[in-house]
Amino acid sequence: MKTHVMKSIKQISIVAFSGVLFGIGMVISGMADPAKVIGFLDITGSWDPSLAFVMGGALAVFVPAYLLLIKPRSESVFGDEIVCPTSKTIDKKLVGGSALFGIGWGLLGVCPGPAVASLFTGNVQVLLFIAAMLVGSFTAKRVVRG
């Protein structure tokens, strides 16, 4: 029992550290600022390309790490099986979900990761977004179940 508790504490610690690191990155990079995101997405107005460098930097770190450390593994550092999506089907659900995500991101300048990272700022727009996201998530699960 003691080793199970220690493993759980280790997992929670790693997950918490990763989440805090991600959140700090979102805030420092400006991804948690809806005005900056809208400035990046507004290519016909006063476009702010700085977030492209953030995304490029993230890819420069992630792609080699994925190819060298994640892809060759069959299980995570916690011993769980790594499951990657294999479907290449582009259906109505995928296109509809992608469109809904893109429209929401474009209109509000907020998407799930940065919204959670800035949850404790007290920004009413972010709080409403999180509430709507949770309602949408629970609704989608019920619709999929039938």
mmCIF file of C-alpha atoms in Angstrom:
data_model
loop_
_atom_site.group_PDB
_atom_site.id
_atom_site.type_symbol
_atom_site.label_atom_id
_atom_site.label_comp_id
_atom_site.label_asym_id
_atom_site.label_seq_id
_atom_site.Cartn_x
_atom_site.Cartn_y
_atom_site.Cartn_z
ATOM 1 C CA MET A 1 0.000 0.000 0.000
ATOM 2 C CA LYS A 2 2.834 2.384 0.861
ATOM 3 C CA THR A 3 4.450 2.024 -2.590
ATOM 4 C CA HIS A 4 1.064 2.708 -4.231
ATOM 5 C CA VAL A 5 0.697 5.918 -2.200
ATOM 6 C CA MET A 6 4.267 6.964 -3.060
ATOM 7 C CA LYS A 7 3.616 6.295 -6.753
ATOM 8 C CA SER A 8 0.450 8.409 -6.581
ATOM 9 C CA ILE A 9 2.306 11.253 -4.857
ATOM 10 C CA LYS A 10 5.054 11.050 -7.496
ATOM 11 C CA GLN A 11 2.476 11.101 -10.320
ATOM 12 C CA ILE A 12 0.570 14.025 -8.817
ATOM 13 C CA SER A 13 3.827 15.929 -8.286
ATOM 14 C CA ILE A 14 4.963 15.415 -11.882
ATOM 15 C CA VAL A 15 1.536 16.300 -13.285
ATOM 16 C CA ALA A 16 1.283 19.392 -11.054
ATOM 17 C CA PHE A 17 4.792 20.552 -12.009
ATOM 18 C CA SER A 18 4.048 20.022 -15.710
ATOM 19 C CA GLY A 19 0.759 21.917 -15.418
ATOM 20 C CA VAL A 20 2.346 24.840 -13.586
ATOM 21 C CA LEU A 21 5.202 24.960 -16.118
ATOM 22 C CA PHE A 22 2.671 24.922 -18.989
ATOM 23 C CA GLY A 23 0.618 27.666 -17.323
ATOM 24 C CA ILE A 24 3.660 29.861 -16.758
ATOM 25 C CA GLY A 25 4.619 29.390 -20.404
ATOM 26 C CA MET A 26 1.123 30.369 -21.543
ATOM 27 C CA VAL A 27 1.141 33.526 -19.419
ATOM 28 C CA ILE A 28 4.714 34.613 -20.274
ATOM 29 C CA SER A 29 4.205 33.988 -24.005
ATOM 30 C CA GLY A 30 0.996 36.015 -24.140
ATOM 31 C CA MET A 31 -1.184 33.058 -25.148
ATOM 32 C CA ALA A 32 -3.324 33.684 -22.051
ATOM 33 C CA ASP A 33 -4.060 37.267 -23.149
ATOM 34 C CA PRO A 34 -7.192 37.273 -25.353
ATOM 35 C CA ALA A 35 -6.285 40.665 -26.883
ATOM 36 C CA LYS A 36 -2.862 39.356 -27.976
ATOM 37 C CA VAL A 37 -4.407 36.221 -29.477
ATOM 38 C CA ILE A 38 -7.010 38.245 -31.391
ATOM 39 C CA GLY A 39 -4.178 40.519 -32.599
ATOM 40 C CA PHE A 40 -2.410 37.426 -33.928
ATOM 41 C CA LEU A 41 -5.529 36.059 -35.623
ATOM 42 C CA ASP A 42 -6.469 39.433 -37.196
ATOM 43 C CA ILE A 43 -4.374 39.117 -40.359
ATOM 44 C CA THR A 44 -6.327 41.807 -42.224
ATOM 45 C CA GLY A 45 -6.048 44.442 -39.478
ATOM 46 C CA SER A 46 -3.132 45.294 -37.216
ATOM 47 C CA TRP A 47 -1.607 41.821 -37.237
ATOM 48 C CA ASP A 48 0.753 40.873 -34.371
ATOM 49 C CA PRO A 49 2.920 37.943 -35.587
ATOM 50 C CA SER A 50 4.714 37.414 -32.244
ATOM 51 C CA LEU A 51 2.667 34.335 -31.282
ATOM 52 C CA ALA A 52 3.938 32.575 -34.419
ATOM 53 C CA PHE A 53 7.385 32.617 -32.801
ATOM 54 C CA VAL A 54 5.908 31.135 -29.614
ATOM 55 C CA MET A 55 4.301 28.314 -31.606
ATOM 56 C CA GLY A 56 7.460 27.810 -33.679
ATOM 57 C CA GLY A 57 9.578 27.637 -30.530
ATOM 58 C CA ALA A 58 7.192 25.124 -28.993
ATOM 59 C CA LEU A 59 7.393 22.935 -32.094
ATOM 60 C CA ALA A 60 11.201 23.217 -32.159
ATOM 61 C CA VAL A 61 11.283 21.741 -28.648
ATOM 62 C CA PHE A 62 8.418 19.244 -28.993
ATOM 63 C CA VAL A 63 9.147 17.578 -32.352
ATOM 64 C CA PRO A 64 12.645 16.283 -31.472
ATOM 65 C CA ALA A 65 11.475 15.315 -27.971
ATOM 66 C CA TYR A 66 8.532 13.416 -29.445
ATOM 67 C CA LEU A 67 10.629 11.621 -32.048
ATOM 68 C CA LEU A 68 13.416 10.694 -29.626
ATOM 69 C CA LEU A 69 11.613 10.166 -26.318
ATOM 70 C CA ILE A 70 7.891 9.557 -26.815
ATOM 71 C CA LYS A 71 7.348 7.817 -30.154
ATOM 72 C CA PRO A 72 9.743 4.895 -29.480
ATOM 73 C CA ARG A 73 8.058 4.125 -26.135
ATOM 74 C CA SER A 74 5.115 1.800 -25.669
ATOM 75 C CA GLU A 75 4.285 3.082 -22.191
ATOM 76 C CA SER A 76 4.467 6.342 -20.283
ATOM 77 C CA VAL A 77 6.848 7.077 -17.423
ATOM 78 C CA PHE A 78 3.984 6.006 -15.136
ATOM 79 C CA GLY A 79 3.740 2.607 -16.854
ATOM 80 C CA ASP A 80 0.478 3.366 -18.678
ATOM 81 C CA GLU A 81 0.087 2.381 -22.320
ATOM 82 C CA ILE A 82 0.636 5.263 -24.757
ATOM 83 C CA VAL A 83 -2.316 5.326 -27.129
ATOM 84 C CA CYS A 84 -2.105 7.521 -30.216
ATOM 85 C CA PRO A 85 -5.095 8.088 -32.493
ATOM 86 C CA THR A 86 -4.911 5.961 -35.618
ATOM 87 C CA SER A 87 -8.012 7.127 -37.463
ATOM 88 C CA LYS A 88 -7.393 9.153 -40.593
ATOM 89 C CA THR A 89 -11.111 9.675 -41.223
ATOM 90 C CA ILE A 90 -12.273 13.244 -41.719
ATOM 91 C CA ASP A 91 -15.948 13.190 -40.790
ATOM 92 C CA LYS A 92 -18.665 15.701 -39.857
ATOM 93 C CA LYS A 93 -17.845 15.484 -36.144
ATOM 94 C CA LEU A 94 -14.173 16.313 -36.731
ATOM 95 C CA VAL A 95 -14.885 19.180 -39.125
ATOM 96 C CA GLY A 96 -17.713 20.542 -36.960
ATOM 97 C CA GLY A 97 -15.662 20.382 -33.776
ATOM 98 C CA SER A 98 -12.677 21.994 -35.472
ATOM 99 C CA ALA A 99 -14.846 24.768 -36.882
ATOM 100 C CA LEU A 100 -16.487 25.387 -33.518
ATOM 101 C CA PHE A 101 -13.087 25.519 -31.812
ATOM 102 C CA GLY A 102 -11.664 27.892 -34.440
ATOM 103 C CA ILE A 103 -14.685 30.192 -34.428
ATOM 104 C CA GLY A 104 -14.653 30.382 -30.637
ATOM 105 C CA TRP A 105 -10.914 31.034 -30.538
ATOM 106 C CA GLY A 106 -11.205 33.695 -33.228
ATOM 107 C CA LEU A 107 -14.145 35.508 -31.632
ATOM 108 C CA LEU A 108 -12.941 35.437 -28.026
ATOM 109 C CA GLY A 109 -9.187 34.944 -28.294
ATOM 110 C CA VAL A 110 -9.447 32.158 -25.713
ATOM 111 C CA CYS A 111 -8.866 28.411 -26.020
ATOM 112 C CA PRO A 112 -8.857 25.706 -23.310
ATOM 113 C CA GLY A 113 -5.178 25.512 -22.294
ATOM 114 C CA PRO A 114 -4.524 29.226 -21.856
ATOM 115 C CA ALA A 115 -7.987 29.682 -20.310
ATOM 116 C CA VAL A 116 -7.203 27.196 -17.554
ATOM 117 C CA ALA A 117 -3.761 28.800 -17.126
ATOM 118 C CA SER A 118 -5.382 32.201 -16.545
ATOM 119 C CA LEU A 119 -8.338 30.897 -14.537
ATOM 120 C CA PHE A 120 -7.223 32.573 -11.318
ATOM 121 C CA THR A 121 -6.772 36.026 -12.836
ATOM 122 C CA GLY A 122 -10.444 36.746 -12.208
ATOM 123 C CA ASN A 123 -11.022 37.702 -15.853
ATOM 124 C CA VAL A 124 -14.807 37.386 -16.282
ATOM 125 C CA GLN A 125 -14.418 36.501 -19.981
ATOM 126 C CA VAL A 126 -12.165 33.562 -19.052
ATOM 127 C CA LEU A 127 -14.504 32.412 -16.268
ATOM 128 C CA LEU A 128 -17.471 32.458 -18.669
ATOM 129 C CA PHE A 129 -15.423 30.574 -21.253
ATOM 130 C CA ILE A 130 -14.485 27.862 -18.724
ATOM 131 C CA ALA A 131 -18.136 27.537 -17.654
ATOM 132 C CA ALA A 132 -19.293 27.263 -21.288
ATOM 133 C CA MET A 133 -16.513 24.767 -22.044
ATOM 134 C CA LEU A 134 -17.574 22.543 -19.137
ATOM 135 C CA VAL A 135 -21.244 22.697 -20.166
ATOM 136 C CA GLY A 136 -20.263 21.864 -23.751
ATOM 137 C CA SER A 137 -18.069 18.976 -22.633
ATOM 138 C CA PHE A 138 -20.771 17.405 -20.474
ATOM 139 C CA THR A 139 -23.386 17.953 -23.202
ATOM 140 C CA ALA A 140 -21.169 16.352 -25.851
ATOM 141 C CA LYS A 141 -20.569 13.306 -23.657
ATOM 142 C CA ARG A 142 -24.321 12.839 -23.183
ATOM 143 C CA VAL A 143 -25.013 13.254 -26.915
ATOM 144 C CA VAL A 144 -22.302 10.742 -27.857
ATOM 145 C CA ARG A 145 -23.615 8.194 -25.339
ATOM 146 C CA GLY A 146 -27.070 8.523 -26.826
#
